[in-house]
Coordinates of C-alpha atoms in Angstrom, one line a residue:
M1 CA 18.8 6.2 21.7
K2 CA 15.1 6.2 21.2
L3 CA 13.1 7.0 24.3
D4 CA 10.4 4.4 25.0
A5 CA 7.9 5.6 27.6
K6 CA 6.3 2.2 27.7
I7 CA 2.8 3.7 27.7
P8 CA 0.2 0.9 27.7
S9 CA -2.3 0.6 24.9
G10 CA -6.0 1.0 25.2
P11 CA -8.4 3.7 26.4
L12 CA -7.0 6.2 28.9
G13 CA -9.1 5.1 31.8
E14 CA -8.1 1.4 31.4
K15 CA -4.4 1.8 30.8
W16 CA -3.2 1.4 34.4
N17 CA -5.4 -1.6 35.3
K18 CA -4.5 -3.3 32.1
H19 CA -0.8 -2.6 32.7
K20 CA -1.0 -4.0 36.2
F21 CA -2.4 -7.2 34.9
D22 CA 0.3 -7.5 32.2
L23 CA 3.2 -6.9 34.6
K24 CA 5.1 -10.0 35.8
L25 CA 4.8 -10.9 39.4
V26 CA 7.3 -12.0 42.1
N27 CA 5.8 -14.6 44.3
P28 CA 6.0 -14.0 48.1
A29 CA 8.7 -16.6 48.8
N30 CA 10.9 -15.1 46.1
K31 CA 10.5 -11.5 47.2
R32 CA 12.9 -12.0 50.2
K33 CA 15.6 -13.0 47.7
Y34 CA 15.7 -9.4 46.3
T35 CA 17.3 -6.3 47.8
V36 CA 16.0 -2.9 46.8
I37 CA 17.9 0.3 47.7
V38 CA 15.8 3.4 48.4
V39 CA 17.7 6.7 48.5
G40 CA 15.7 9.5 50.3
T41 CA 13.0 9.0 52.9
G42 CA 10.6 11.8 52.4
L43 CA 7.1 11.1 51.3
A44 CA 8.1 9.2 48.1
G45 CA 11.0 7.3 49.7
A46 CA 9.3 6.5 53.0
S47 CA 6.1 5.3 51.4
A48 CA 8.1 3.2 48.8
A49 CA 10.4 1.7 51.4
A50 CA 7.5 0.9 53.7
S51 CA 5.4 -0.6 50.9
L52 CA 8.2 -2.7 49.5
G53 CA 9.2 -3.9 52.9
E54 CA 5.6 -5.0 53.7
L55 CA 5.5 -6.9 50.4
G56 CA 8.5 -8.9 51.6
Y57 CA 11.5 -7.4 49.8
N58 CA 14.7 -6.7 51.6
V59 CA 15.0 -2.9 51.6
K60 CA 17.9 -0.6 52.4
A61 CA 16.8 3.0 53.0
F62 CA 19.2 5.9 53.1
C63 CA 18.8 9.5 54.2
F64 CA 21.3 12.2 55.0
Q65 CA 19.3 13.6 57.9
D66 CA 19.4 12.0 61.4
S67 CA 15.8 10.9 61.0
A68 CA 13.4 10.4 58.1
R69 CA 11.1 12.8 60.0
R70 CA 13.4 15.7 58.9
A71 CA 12.8 15.2 55.2
H72 CA 11.8 18.4 53.4
S73 CA 8.3 16.9 52.8
I74 CA 7.4 18.2 56.2
A75 CA 7.6 21.8 54.9
A76 CA 4.6 21.3 52.6
Q77 CA 1.7 23.2 54.1
G78 CA -1.5 23.6 52.2
G79 CA -2.8 20.1 51.3
I80 CA -3.0 17.1 49.0
N81 CA -5.3 16.8 46.0
A82 CA -7.7 13.9 45.5
A83 CA -10.7 13.5 43.2
K84 CA -13.1 12.3 46.0
N85 CA -15.8 14.9 45.1
Y86 CA -16.8 15.1 48.8
K87 CA -18.1 18.6 48.2
N88 CA -20.3 17.4 45.4
D89 CA -19.2 20.3 43.3
G90 CA -18.4 18.5 40.0
D91 CA -15.0 17.0 40.6
S92 CA -14.0 13.7 39.1
V93 CA -10.9 11.7 38.1
F94 CA -11.1 13.1 34.6
R95 CA -11.4 16.7 35.9
L96 CA -8.4 16.3 38.1
F97 CA -6.5 14.9 35.2
Y98 CA -7.6 17.7 32.9
D99 CA -6.8 20.5 35.5
T100 CA -3.3 19.0 36.0
I101 CA -2.6 18.7 32.2
K102 CA -3.9 22.2 31.6
G103 CA -2.0 23.6 34.7
G104 CA 1.2 22.1 33.3
D105 CA 0.5 24.0 30.1
Y106 CA 0.1 20.8 28.1
R107 CA 3.7 19.6 28.5
A108 CA 3.0 16.3 30.5
R109 CA 2.2 12.8 29.5
E110 CA -1.5 12.0 29.4
A111 CA -1.1 8.4 30.7
N112 CA 1.0 9.3 33.7
V113 CA -1.2 12.2 34.8
Y114 CA -4.4 10.2 34.4
R115 CA -2.9 7.4 36.6
L116 CA -2.0 10.0 39.2
A117 CA -5.6 11.3 39.3
E118 CA -6.9 7.8 39.4
V119 CA -4.9 6.6 42.4
S120 CA -5.3 9.9 44.3
V121 CA -8.6 8.6 45.7
N122 CA -6.8 5.7 47.3
I123 CA -4.1 7.9 48.9
I124 CA -6.6 9.6 51.2
D125 CA -8.0 6.3 52.5
Q126 CA -4.5 5.0 53.1
C127 CA -3.5 8.1 55.1
V128 CA -6.7 8.1 57.1
A129 CA -6.1 4.5 58.0
Q130 CA -2.6 5.5 59.2
G131 CA -4.1 8.2 61.5
V132 CA -3.3 11.3 59.5
P133 CA -5.4 14.0 61.2
F134 CA -7.0 15.6 58.2
A135 CA -9.3 18.6 58.9
R136 CA -12.9 17.6 59.3
E137 CA -16.2 19.4 58.8
Y138 CA -18.7 19.9 61.7
G139 CA -20.4 16.6 61.1
G140 CA -17.1 14.7 61.1
L141 CA -16.5 14.2 57.4
L142 CA -13.2 15.1 55.8
D143 CA -13.0 18.7 54.8
N144 CA -11.7 20.1 51.5
R145 CA -10.5 23.5 50.4
S146 CA -9.7 24.9 47.0
F147 CA -6.3 25.6 45.5
G148 CA -5.0 27.5 42.5
G149 CA -5.8 26.2 39.0
A150 CA -9.1 24.5 39.9
Q151 CA -12.7 25.6 40.3
V152 CA -13.6 22.7 42.7
S153 CA -12.6 22.0 46.3
R154 CA -10.5 18.8 46.2
T155 CA -7.6 19.6 48.6
F156 CA -7.4 17.6 51.8
Y157 CA -5.4 19.3 54.5
A158 CA -4.3 19.2 58.1
K159 CA -4.3 22.9 59.1
G160 CA -1.1 24.3 57.6
Q161 CA 1.0 21.2 58.4
T162 CA -0.2 18.7 55.8
G163 CA 3.2 17.6 54.7
Q164 CA 4.4 17.0 58.2
Q165 CA 1.3 14.9 59.1
L166 CA 1.5 12.8 55.9
L167 CA 5.2 12.2 56.5
L168 CA 4.5 11.1 60.0
G169 CA 2.0 8.6 58.6
A170 CA 4.6 7.2 56.1
Y171 CA 7.2 7.3 58.8
S172 CA 5.1 5.2 61.1
A173 CA 4.6 2.6 58.3
L174 CA 8.4 2.7 57.7
N175 CA 9.2 2.2 61.3
R176 CA 6.9 -0.8 61.4
Q177 CA 9.0 -2.4 58.7
I178 CA 12.3 -1.4 60.3
K179 CA 11.1 -3.2 63.5
A180 CA 10.0 -6.2 61.4
G181 CA 13.5 -6.4 59.9
S182 CA 12.4 -6.0 56.2
V183 CA 13.9 -2.4 56.1
K184 CA 17.4 -1.5 57.2
M185 CA 17.7 2.2 57.8
Y186 CA 20.9 4.2 57.2
T187 CA 20.7 7.7 58.6
R188 CA 23.3 10.5 58.2
T189 CA 24.5 8.8 55.0
E190 CA 24.7 10.5 51.6
M191 CA 24.6 8.8 48.2
L192 CA 27.5 10.1 46.1
D193 CA 27.5 7.7 43.1
L194 CA 25.6 5.0 41.3
V195 CA 27.2 1.6 40.6
T196 CA 26.3 0.1 37.2
I197 CA 27.2 -3.3 35.9
D198 CA 26.6 -3.9 32.1
G199 CA 24.6 -0.7 32.1
A200 CA 22.2 -1.7 34.8
A201 CA 21.9 -0.2 38.3
K202 CA 23.3 -2.6 40.9
G203 CA 24.2 -0.4 43.9
I204 CA 25.3 2.9 45.3
V205 CA 28.4 4.6 46.9
T206 CA 27.7 6.4 50.1
R207 CA 29.6 8.6 52.6
N208 CA 28.9 8.4 56.3
L209 CA 28.4 12.0 57.2
V210 CA 29.6 11.4 60.8
T211 CA 32.7 9.3 60.2
G212 CA 33.5 10.1 56.6
E213 CA 33.7 6.4 55.7
V214 CA 33.0 5.7 52.0
E215 CA 31.0 2.5 51.5
T216 CA 29.3 0.6 48.7
H217 CA 25.9 -1.1 48.9
A218 CA 24.5 -3.6 46.4
G219 CA 21.0 -4.2 45.4
H220 CA 18.9 -5.6 42.5
A221 CA 17.3 -2.1 41.9
V222 CA 17.8 1.4 43.1
L223 CA 15.1 4.0 43.8
L224 CA 16.0 7.7 43.9
C225 CA 13.5 9.6 46.0
T226 CA 15.8 12.6 46.6
G227 CA 13.6 15.6 45.9
G228 CA 14.1 18.6 43.6
Y229 CA 17.0 20.9 42.7
G230 CA 15.5 24.3 43.5
N231 CA 18.5 25.2 45.7
V232 CA 20.5 25.7 42.5
F233 CA 19.1 29.3 42.9
Y234 CA 20.6 29.5 46.4
L235 CA 17.6 31.3 47.9
S236 CA 14.5 29.1 47.7
T237 CA 11.8 27.7 49.9
N238 CA 13.7 24.4 50.1
A239 CA 15.5 23.1 53.1
M240 CA 19.2 24.2 53.0
G241 CA 20.3 20.5 52.7
S242 CA 18.1 19.9 49.6
N243 CA 20.4 19.2 46.6
V244 CA 20.7 17.5 43.3
T245 CA 23.8 15.3 43.9
A246 CA 22.2 11.8 43.9
A247 CA 20.2 12.5 40.7
W248 CA 23.1 14.3 39.0
R249 CA 25.6 11.6 39.7
A250 CA 23.1 9.1 38.3
H251 CA 22.8 11.4 35.3
K252 CA 26.5 11.1 34.7
K253 CA 26.1 7.3 34.8
G254 CA 23.5 7.3 32.0
A255 CA 20.2 8.5 33.4
F256 CA 18.8 11.2 31.1
F257 CA 17.8 14.5 32.7
A258 CA 14.4 15.8 31.5
N259 CA 13.0 19.4 31.3
P260 CA 15.6 20.9 33.7
C261 CA 14.5 24.5 32.8
Y262 CA 11.0 24.0 34.3
T263 CA 11.2 25.7 37.6
Q264 CA 8.2 26.7 39.7
I265 CA 8.2 30.1 41.3
H266 CA 5.7 30.2 44.2
P267 CA 3.8 33.5 44.5
T268 CA 3.2 33.4 48.2
C269 CA 6.6 33.7 50.0
I270 CA 7.9 36.1 52.6
P271 CA 10.1 38.6 50.6
V272 CA 13.9 38.7 50.6
T273 CA 15.2 41.1 53.3
G274 CA 18.9 41.1 52.5
D275 CA 22.1 39.2 51.6
H276 CA 22.2 37.7 55.1
Q277 CA 19.5 35.2 54.2
S278 CA 20.3 31.6 53.3
K279 CA 16.7 30.5 52.5
L280 CA 13.2 31.8 52.1
T281 CA 9.9 31.0 53.9
L282 CA 6.8 29.8 52.1
M283 CA 3.3 31.0 53.0
S284 CA 0.9 28.3 51.9
E285 CA -1.1 28.8 48.7
S286 CA -4.1 27.9 50.7
L287 CA -4.0 31.4 52.1
R288 CA -5.2 32.6 48.7
N289 CA -8.6 31.1 49.5
D290 CA -9.4 33.9 51.9
G291 CA -6.6 36.4 51.3
R292 CA -6.9 39.0 48.6
V293 CA -3.9 40.1 46.6
W294 CA -3.5 43.8 45.8
V295 CA -1.1 46.7 45.3
P296 CA -1.8 50.5 45.2
K297 CA -3.3 51.6 41.9
T298 CA -0.7 54.4 41.4
R299 CA 3.0 54.6 41.6
E300 CA 2.7 57.7 43.7
T301 CA 0.8 55.9 46.5
A302 CA 3.2 53.0 46.4
E303 CA 6.1 55.4 46.7
K304 CA 4.6 57.1 49.8
L305 CA 4.1 53.6 51.3
R306 CA 7.7 52.6 50.7
K307 CA 8.9 55.9 52.3
G308 CA 6.7 55.4 55.3
E309 CA 4.7 58.6 54.6
I310 CA 1.4 56.7 54.8
K311 CA 0.3 53.4 56.3
V312 CA -1.5 50.6 54.5
K313 CA -4.7 51.3 56.4
D314 CA -4.7 54.8 55.0
I315 CA -5.2 53.5 51.4
K316 CA -8.9 53.5 50.5
E317 CA -10.6 50.6 48.9
E318 CA -11.0 52.5 45.6
D319 CA -7.3 53.2 45.5
R320 CA -6.4 49.5 45.7
D321 CA -5.7 47.3 42.6
Y322 CA -6.9 43.7 43.2
Y323 CA -5.1 42.8 40.0
L324 CA -5.7 39.1 39.9
E325 CA -9.4 39.5 40.5
R326 CA -9.4 42.2 37.8
K327 CA -7.5 40.3 35.2
Y328 CA -8.8 36.8 35.9
P329 CA -12.4 37.0 37.0
S330 CA -13.2 33.3 36.7
F331 CA -10.3 32.2 39.0
G332 CA -9.4 35.5 40.8
N333 CA -6.7 35.0 43.5
L334 CA -6.7 31.2 42.8
V335 CA -5.0 31.3 39.4
P336 CA -2.1 28.8 39.1
R337 CA 1.3 29.7 40.6
D338 CA 3.1 30.7 37.5
V339 CA 0.3 33.1 36.5
A340 CA 0.2 34.7 40.0
S341 CA 4.0 34.9 40.2
R342 CA 4.4 36.7 36.8
N343 CA 1.6 39.1 37.7
A344 CA 3.3 40.0 41.0
K345 CA 6.6 40.7 39.1
Q346 CA 4.7 42.8 36.6
V347 CA 3.1 45.1 39.2
C348 CA 6.5 45.4 41.0
D349 CA 8.3 46.2 37.8
D350 CA 5.6 48.9 37.3
K351 CA 6.9 50.4 40.6
R352 CA 3.7 49.6 42.5
G353 CA 5.3 47.1 44.8
V354 CA 5.2 47.6 48.6
G355 CA 7.7 47.2 51.4
K356 CA 11.0 49.0 51.6
S357 CA 12.4 47.1 48.6
G358 CA 9.3 47.5 46.5
L359 CA 9.5 43.8 45.8
A360 CA 6.3 42.7 47.5
V361 CA 2.5 42.7 47.2
Y362 CA -0.1 42.5 49.8
L363 CA -2.1 39.4 50.8
D364 CA -5.0 40.9 52.8
F365 CA -7.3 39.0 55.2
S366 CA -9.4 41.9 56.4
D367 CA -12.5 40.9 54.3
A368 CA -12.3 37.3 55.5
I369 CA -12.0 38.3 59.1
K370 CA -15.0 40.6 58.8
R371 CA -17.0 37.8 57.0
L372 CA -15.9 34.8 59.1
G373 CA -14.5 36.2 62.3
Q374 CA -11.0 36.0 63.5
K375 CA -11.5 32.7 65.3
A376 CA -12.6 31.0 62.1
V377 CA -9.6 32.4 60.2
E378 CA -7.3 31.3 63.0
A379 CA -8.7 27.8 62.9
K380 CA -7.8 27.5 59.2
Y381 CA -4.4 29.3 59.1
G382 CA -3.4 30.0 62.7
N383 CA 0.0 28.3 62.6
L384 CA 0.8 30.1 59.3
F385 CA -0.1 33.4 60.7
D386 CA 2.0 32.8 63.7
M387 CA 5.0 31.8 61.6
Y388 CA 4.6 35.0 59.6
Y389 CA 4.5 37.0 62.8
Q390 CA 7.6 35.3 64.2
I391 CA 9.6 36.1 61.1
T392 CA 8.4 39.6 60.3
D393 CA 7.1 41.0 63.6
E394 CA 3.9 42.0 61.8
N395 CA 0.5 40.8 62.9
P396 CA -1.4 39.6 59.8
Y397 CA -4.7 39.7 61.6
E398 CA -4.2 43.5 61.8
V399 CA -2.1 44.3 58.7
P400 CA -1.9 42.5 55.3
M401 CA 0.9 40.0 54.8
R402 CA 3.7 41.1 52.3
I403 CA 4.5 38.4 49.8
Y404 CA 6.6 37.9 46.7
P405 CA 7.5 35.0 44.4
A406 CA 10.4 32.7 45.2
V407 CA 11.8 29.4 43.8
H408 CA 9.8 26.5 45.2
Y409 CA 9.6 23.4 43.1
T410 CA 11.2 21.8 40.1
M411 CA 9.1 20.1 37.5
G412 CA 12.1 18.7 35.7
G413 CA 14.1 15.8 36.9
L414 CA 15.4 12.4 35.8
W415 CA 13.5 11.1 32.8
V416 CA 11.3 8.0 33.6
D417 CA 9.0 5.8 31.6
Y418 CA 5.5 4.8 32.7
N419 CA 7.0 2.3 35.2
L420 CA 9.1 5.2 36.8
M421 CA 12.3 3.6 35.4
T422 CA 15.1 5.9 34.1
T423 CA 17.2 5.2 31.0
V424 CA 19.4 3.1 33.3
P425 CA 17.8 -0.3 33.7
G426 CA 17.0 -1.0 37.4
L427 CA 17.3 2.7 38.4
Y428 CA 13.9 4.3 39.3
S429 CA 13.1 7.8 40.2
L430 CA 10.1 8.8 42.3
G431 CA 8.4 12.0 43.5
E432 CA 10.0 15.4 42.7
A433 CA 13.2 13.7 41.6
N434 CA 11.6 12.7 38.4
F435 CA 9.9 14.8 35.7
S436 CA 6.8 12.8 35.0
D437 CA 3.6 14.3 36.1
H438 CA 3.5 18.1 36.2
G439 CA 4.6 19.3 32.8
A440 CA 5.8 22.9 32.8
N441 CA 4.0 24.0 36.0
R442 CA 2.8 22.1 39.1
L443 CA -0.6 22.9 40.5
G444 CA -0.6 23.4 44.3
A445 CA -1.3 20.4 46.5
S446 CA -0.1 18.0 43.7
A447 CA 3.4 17.4 45.0
L448 CA 2.3 15.4 48.0
M449 CA -0.2 13.5 45.8
Q450 CA 2.6 12.5 43.3
G451 CA 5.1 11.5 46.0
L452 CA 2.6 9.2 47.8
A453 CA 1.1 7.9 44.5
D454 CA 4.6 6.8 43.3
G455 CA 5.6 5.3 46.6
Y456 CA 2.4 3.6 47.8
F457 CA 0.6 2.7 44.5
V458 CA 2.9 2.7 41.5
I459 CA 6.4 1.4 42.3
P460 CA 5.2 -1.7 44.2
Y461 CA 3.7 -3.0 41.0
T462 CA 6.2 -1.8 38.4
I463 CA 9.4 -2.8 40.2
G464 CA 8.1 -6.4 40.4
D465 CA 8.1 -6.7 36.6
Y466 CA 11.8 -5.8 36.4
L467 CA 12.9 -8.0 39.2
A468 CA 11.0 -11.0 37.9
N469 CA 12.8 -10.5 34.6
I470 CA 16.3 -10.3 36.0
G471 CA 15.9 -13.1 38.5
P472 CA 17.0 -13.3 42.2
A473 CA 20.6 -14.2 41.8
P474 CA 22.7 -12.2 44.3
V475 CA 24.5 -9.1 43.1
D476 CA 28.2 -9.7 43.0
E477 CA 29.6 -7.1 45.4
K478 CA 33.1 -8.1 44.5
H479 CA 32.6 -7.0 40.9
P480 CA 35.2 -4.4 39.8
A481 CA 32.5 -1.8 39.2
F482 CA 32.0 -1.4 43.0
A483 CA 35.7 -0.9 43.7
K484 CA 36.0 1.6 40.9
A485 CA 33.0 3.6 41.9
K486 CA 34.2 3.7 45.5
Q487 CA 37.7 4.8 44.4
D488 CA 36.3 7.5 42.2
I489 CA 34.4 9.0 45.1
I490 CA 37.5 8.8 47.4
D491 CA 39.5 10.6 44.7
L492 CA 36.8 13.3 44.3
T493 CA 36.7 13.8 48.1
N494 CA 40.5 14.2 48.2
K495 CA 40.4 16.6 45.3
L496 CA 37.8 18.8 47.1
L497 CA 39.8 18.7 50.4
S498 CA 42.9 19.8 48.6
L499 CA 41.3 23.0 47.5
K500 CA 42.6 25.8 49.7
G501 CA 41.7 29.0 47.9
T502 CA 40.3 32.2 49.3
R503 CA 36.5 32.0 48.7
T504 CA 34.0 29.9 50.6
V505 CA 31.6 27.4 49.1
D506 CA 28.6 29.5 50.1
E507 CA 30.0 32.5 48.2
Y508 CA 30.1 30.5 45.0
H509 CA 26.6 29.1 45.7
R510 CA 25.3 32.6 46.2
D511 CA 26.9 33.9 43.0
L512 CA 25.4 31.0 41.1
G513 CA 22.0 31.7 42.6
H514 CA 22.2 35.4 41.5
I515 CA 23.0 34.4 37.9
M516 CA 20.2 31.8 37.8
W517 CA 17.6 34.1 39.3
E518 CA 18.5 37.0 37.1
Y519 CA 18.7 35.2 33.8
C520 CA 16.9 31.8 34.2
G521 CA 14.3 32.7 36.8
M522 CA 10.8 34.2 36.4
A523 CA 11.6 35.5 33.0
R524 CA 14.2 34.5 30.4
T525 CA 15.6 35.9 27.1
A526 CA 17.9 34.4 24.5
E527 CA 20.4 37.1 25.2
G528 CA 20.3 36.7 28.9
L529 CA 20.6 32.9 28.7
Q530 CA 23.7 33.2 26.5
K531 CA 25.2 35.6 29.0
A532 CA 24.3 33.3 31.9
K533 CA 25.9 30.3 30.3
K534 CA 29.2 32.2 29.9
M535 CA 29.0 33.5 33.5
I536 CA 28.3 30.0 34.9
A537 CA 31.2 28.4 33.0
E538 CA 33.6 31.1 34.3
L539 CA 32.3 30.7 37.8
R540 CA 32.7 26.9 37.6
E541 CA 36.3 27.2 36.4
D542 CA 37.0 29.7 39.2
F543 CA 35.4 27.3 41.8
W544 CA 38.0 24.6 41.1
K545 CA 40.8 27.1 41.5
N546 CA 39.8 29.4 44.3
V547 CA 37.3 27.7 46.6
I548 CA 38.4 26.7 50.1
V549 CA 37.2 23.4 51.6
L550 CA 38.2 23.2 55.3
G551 CA 38.5 20.2 57.6
E552 CA 39.2 16.5 56.9
N553 CA 37.1 13.6 55.6
E554 CA 37.2 11.5 58.8
E555 CA 34.7 13.8 60.7
V556 CA 31.5 15.7 60.3
N557 CA 32.5 18.2 57.6
Q558 CA 29.7 20.4 56.2
S559 CA 32.2 22.3 54.1
L560 CA 33.0 19.1 52.2
E561 CA 29.4 18.2 51.9
K562 CA 28.4 21.6 50.5
A563 CA 31.4 21.7 48.1
G564 CA 30.3 18.5 46.4
R565 CA 26.7 19.7 46.1
V566 CA 27.7 23.1 44.8
A567 CA 30.0 21.5 42.2
D568 CA 27.0 19.6 41.0
F569 CA 24.8 22.7 41.0
L570 CA 27.3 24.5 38.9
E571 CA 27.1 21.8 36.2
L572 CA 23.3 21.5 36.5
G573 CA 22.9 25.3 36.1
E574 CA 24.6 25.2 32.7
L575 CA 22.2 22.5 31.6
M576 CA 19.2 24.4 32.8
V577 CA 20.3 27.4 30.8
D578 CA 20.9 25.2 27.7
D579 CA 17.4 23.7 28.1
A580 CA 15.8 27.1 28.5
F581 CA 17.7 28.5 25.5
Q582 CA 16.6 25.7 23.1
R583 CA 12.9 25.9 24.0
N584 CA 11.8 28.9 21.9
E585 CA 8.4 29.3 23.5
S586 CA 6.8 30.2 26.8
C587 CA 5.0 27.5 28.8
G588 CA 4.2 27.3 32.5
G589 CA 7.2 28.1 34.6
H590 CA 9.4 28.7 31.5
F591 CA 8.6 32.2 30.4
R592 CA 10.6 33.5 27.5
E593 CA 10.0 37.3 27.1
E594 CA 10.2 36.9 23.3
Y595 CA 7.2 34.6 23.3
Q596 CA 4.1 36.1 24.9
T597 CA 0.6 37.1 24.0
P598 CA -0.4 40.8 23.6
E599 CA -1.8 40.5 27.1
G600 CA 1.5 39.2 28.5
E601 CA 0.5 35.6 28.9
A602 CA 2.7 32.6 28.1
L603 CA 2.7 31.8 24.3
R604 CA 3.3 28.2 23.5
N605 CA 4.5 26.8 20.2
D606 CA 2.8 23.4 20.0
D607 CA 4.0 22.8 16.4
E608 CA 7.6 22.6 17.4
F609 CA 7.9 22.1 21.2
T610 CA 5.3 19.5 22.2
Y611 CA 8.0 17.3 23.6
V612 CA 9.9 16.3 26.7
S613 CA 13.5 17.4 26.4
A614 CA 15.8 14.6 27.8
W615 CA 19.5 15.3 28.0
E616 CA 22.3 12.8 27.8
Y617 CA 25.6 13.3 29.6
T618 CA 28.5 12.8 27.2
G619 CA 31.5 13.6 29.4
T620 CA 33.3 16.4 31.4
N621 CA 33.0 19.8 29.7
Q622 CA 31.3 18.2 26.7
P623 CA 27.9 19.5 25.4
E624 CA 25.0 17.3 26.4
V625 CA 22.9 15.6 23.7
L626 CA 19.2 16.5 23.4
H627 CA 16.7 13.7 22.9
K628 CA 13.0 14.3 22.5
E629 CA 10.0 12.4 23.7
E630 CA 7.1 13.6 21.6
L631 CA 4.0 14.1 23.6
V632 CA 0.7 12.9 22.0
F633 CA -2.6 14.3 23.2
E634 CA -5.6 12.1 22.4
N635 CA -8.0 13.1 25.2
V636 CA -7.5 16.8 25.7
K637 CA -7.5 19.6 23.1
L638 CA -4.4 21.9 23.2
T639 CA -5.7 25.4 23.7
Q640 CA -4.2 28.7 24.8
R641 CA -4.3 28.4 28.6
S642 CA -6.8 30.9 30.0
Y643 CA -8.0 31.5 33.6
K644 CA -10.0 34.6 32.7

């Protein structure tokens, strides 16, 4: 199968407007004849469902939480990028486009990224109109702050709660459409399979998480807005419920999975404290605006710190290594996340890490407090400082925060074309669930931008073209494909419930996470990846023999829910390892130790690997087939990425 990205012709800055004009339209009277299914109601899903409902389509929206307000989008802290140039510091749509392409280590499509930068300016206006309380300057104008990977201030923010405030805006728009009757909301309902007829998406299979009832829902198109798969690592900054099941089941029905090995490790997280933890806590990247990252210059000093023989305040300024400022003078502490994370690992590997485990570095605000005053720092980051204090019992106004990298975001996801359609006609993927805009590394404050761009400004146009072509004839819910898909899920549910081994689902998930972090985490090697593939295969085989799934189907059963999700993670883990193994280069979040510059930076191989890897499912226990979408760069020059 040849991948067709459907990128419009013409100059980069004219592609989207030209494409919108060329797309077919559905007239207002006909829109109500179509049903669109939206799975997931975070920023991408809520904005898409609200927008499509307002256009007049019949929308069915599904989320496994008890409210769309609980989507993981609320956890985003630092901000949302937009090329408004309010600071008059040289920003532009093209600069945001260039920074995003460069930040992704030249492994993203030019056309998609430019469109993202182009519509970013509209997102802010939309959200302000919804009442999102963005921070403002003294005179009342919207404020901006800087984020990693950029030398301009383009990040709009609402203290350290930006994701929550943006989601409340989308949620209010969604509720308006629910009240109007254009959107029907299904809460505590999880998608477990995709229904296809003649190769096209026509519906989904769901399980009611309260009653256990398995149901089918028909629609003319299906939108997957189900987030990323970072929880394959067990410990991550994601909500514990975040999973890959909807996307993975769609993958098994023909949707190619793209760039699965591209995982973002966030450098600013509260370090792991022990095996008792089930998730990790993010400290916003915005803290690196005023916080300075450092470790002791010598191993001896670090060892004394770890043993408690000295305190951090005892270390003189000349004995501190502000290693990001030293190595990257142009960007300093605001280098992109992959660069900051790798450098934190390097200094800890050099035995200069702090904390009892030695797996932490300092994020120090003493200079900012002296310069700005504690009240000013509190106004910017107060809720983040309080969250840190509540978790660690350490006051970051008095002692530096201790941080360490952790799994945060996944740049890979379902392959989509320019219209956000997967390789299954009628199946779309939005937000973090797709692969499209971030390449090998996402710049901070770009996730919220992409989710809302896809939902508010892209899908309302592109889905109309598909619907106009297929026509409004009702989907036949009596088609055998619906009954078969439903029975397949019932059979899988019964199979999981029949497993009465001796090990819990969480134990298998934790074991998988250890393997993924050790061999497919911040650094990878060919030898380690081969070892990981064998270990995951053995773990997956053992799972189906020795896991215990308690309870029944006709009730709330989190053991059953987790079992299905972990079974999917075990399969995805193997594919991530395969993808990392075939990509013999380092780029962004994919760092192969065999491929690095003499200075330890990622070393790309543009001659052989300037492509999107898109994997096709071929059957149970069968190797997946690799397809390649070649990336063409006409507007940026591929150079060795440097932030020095």
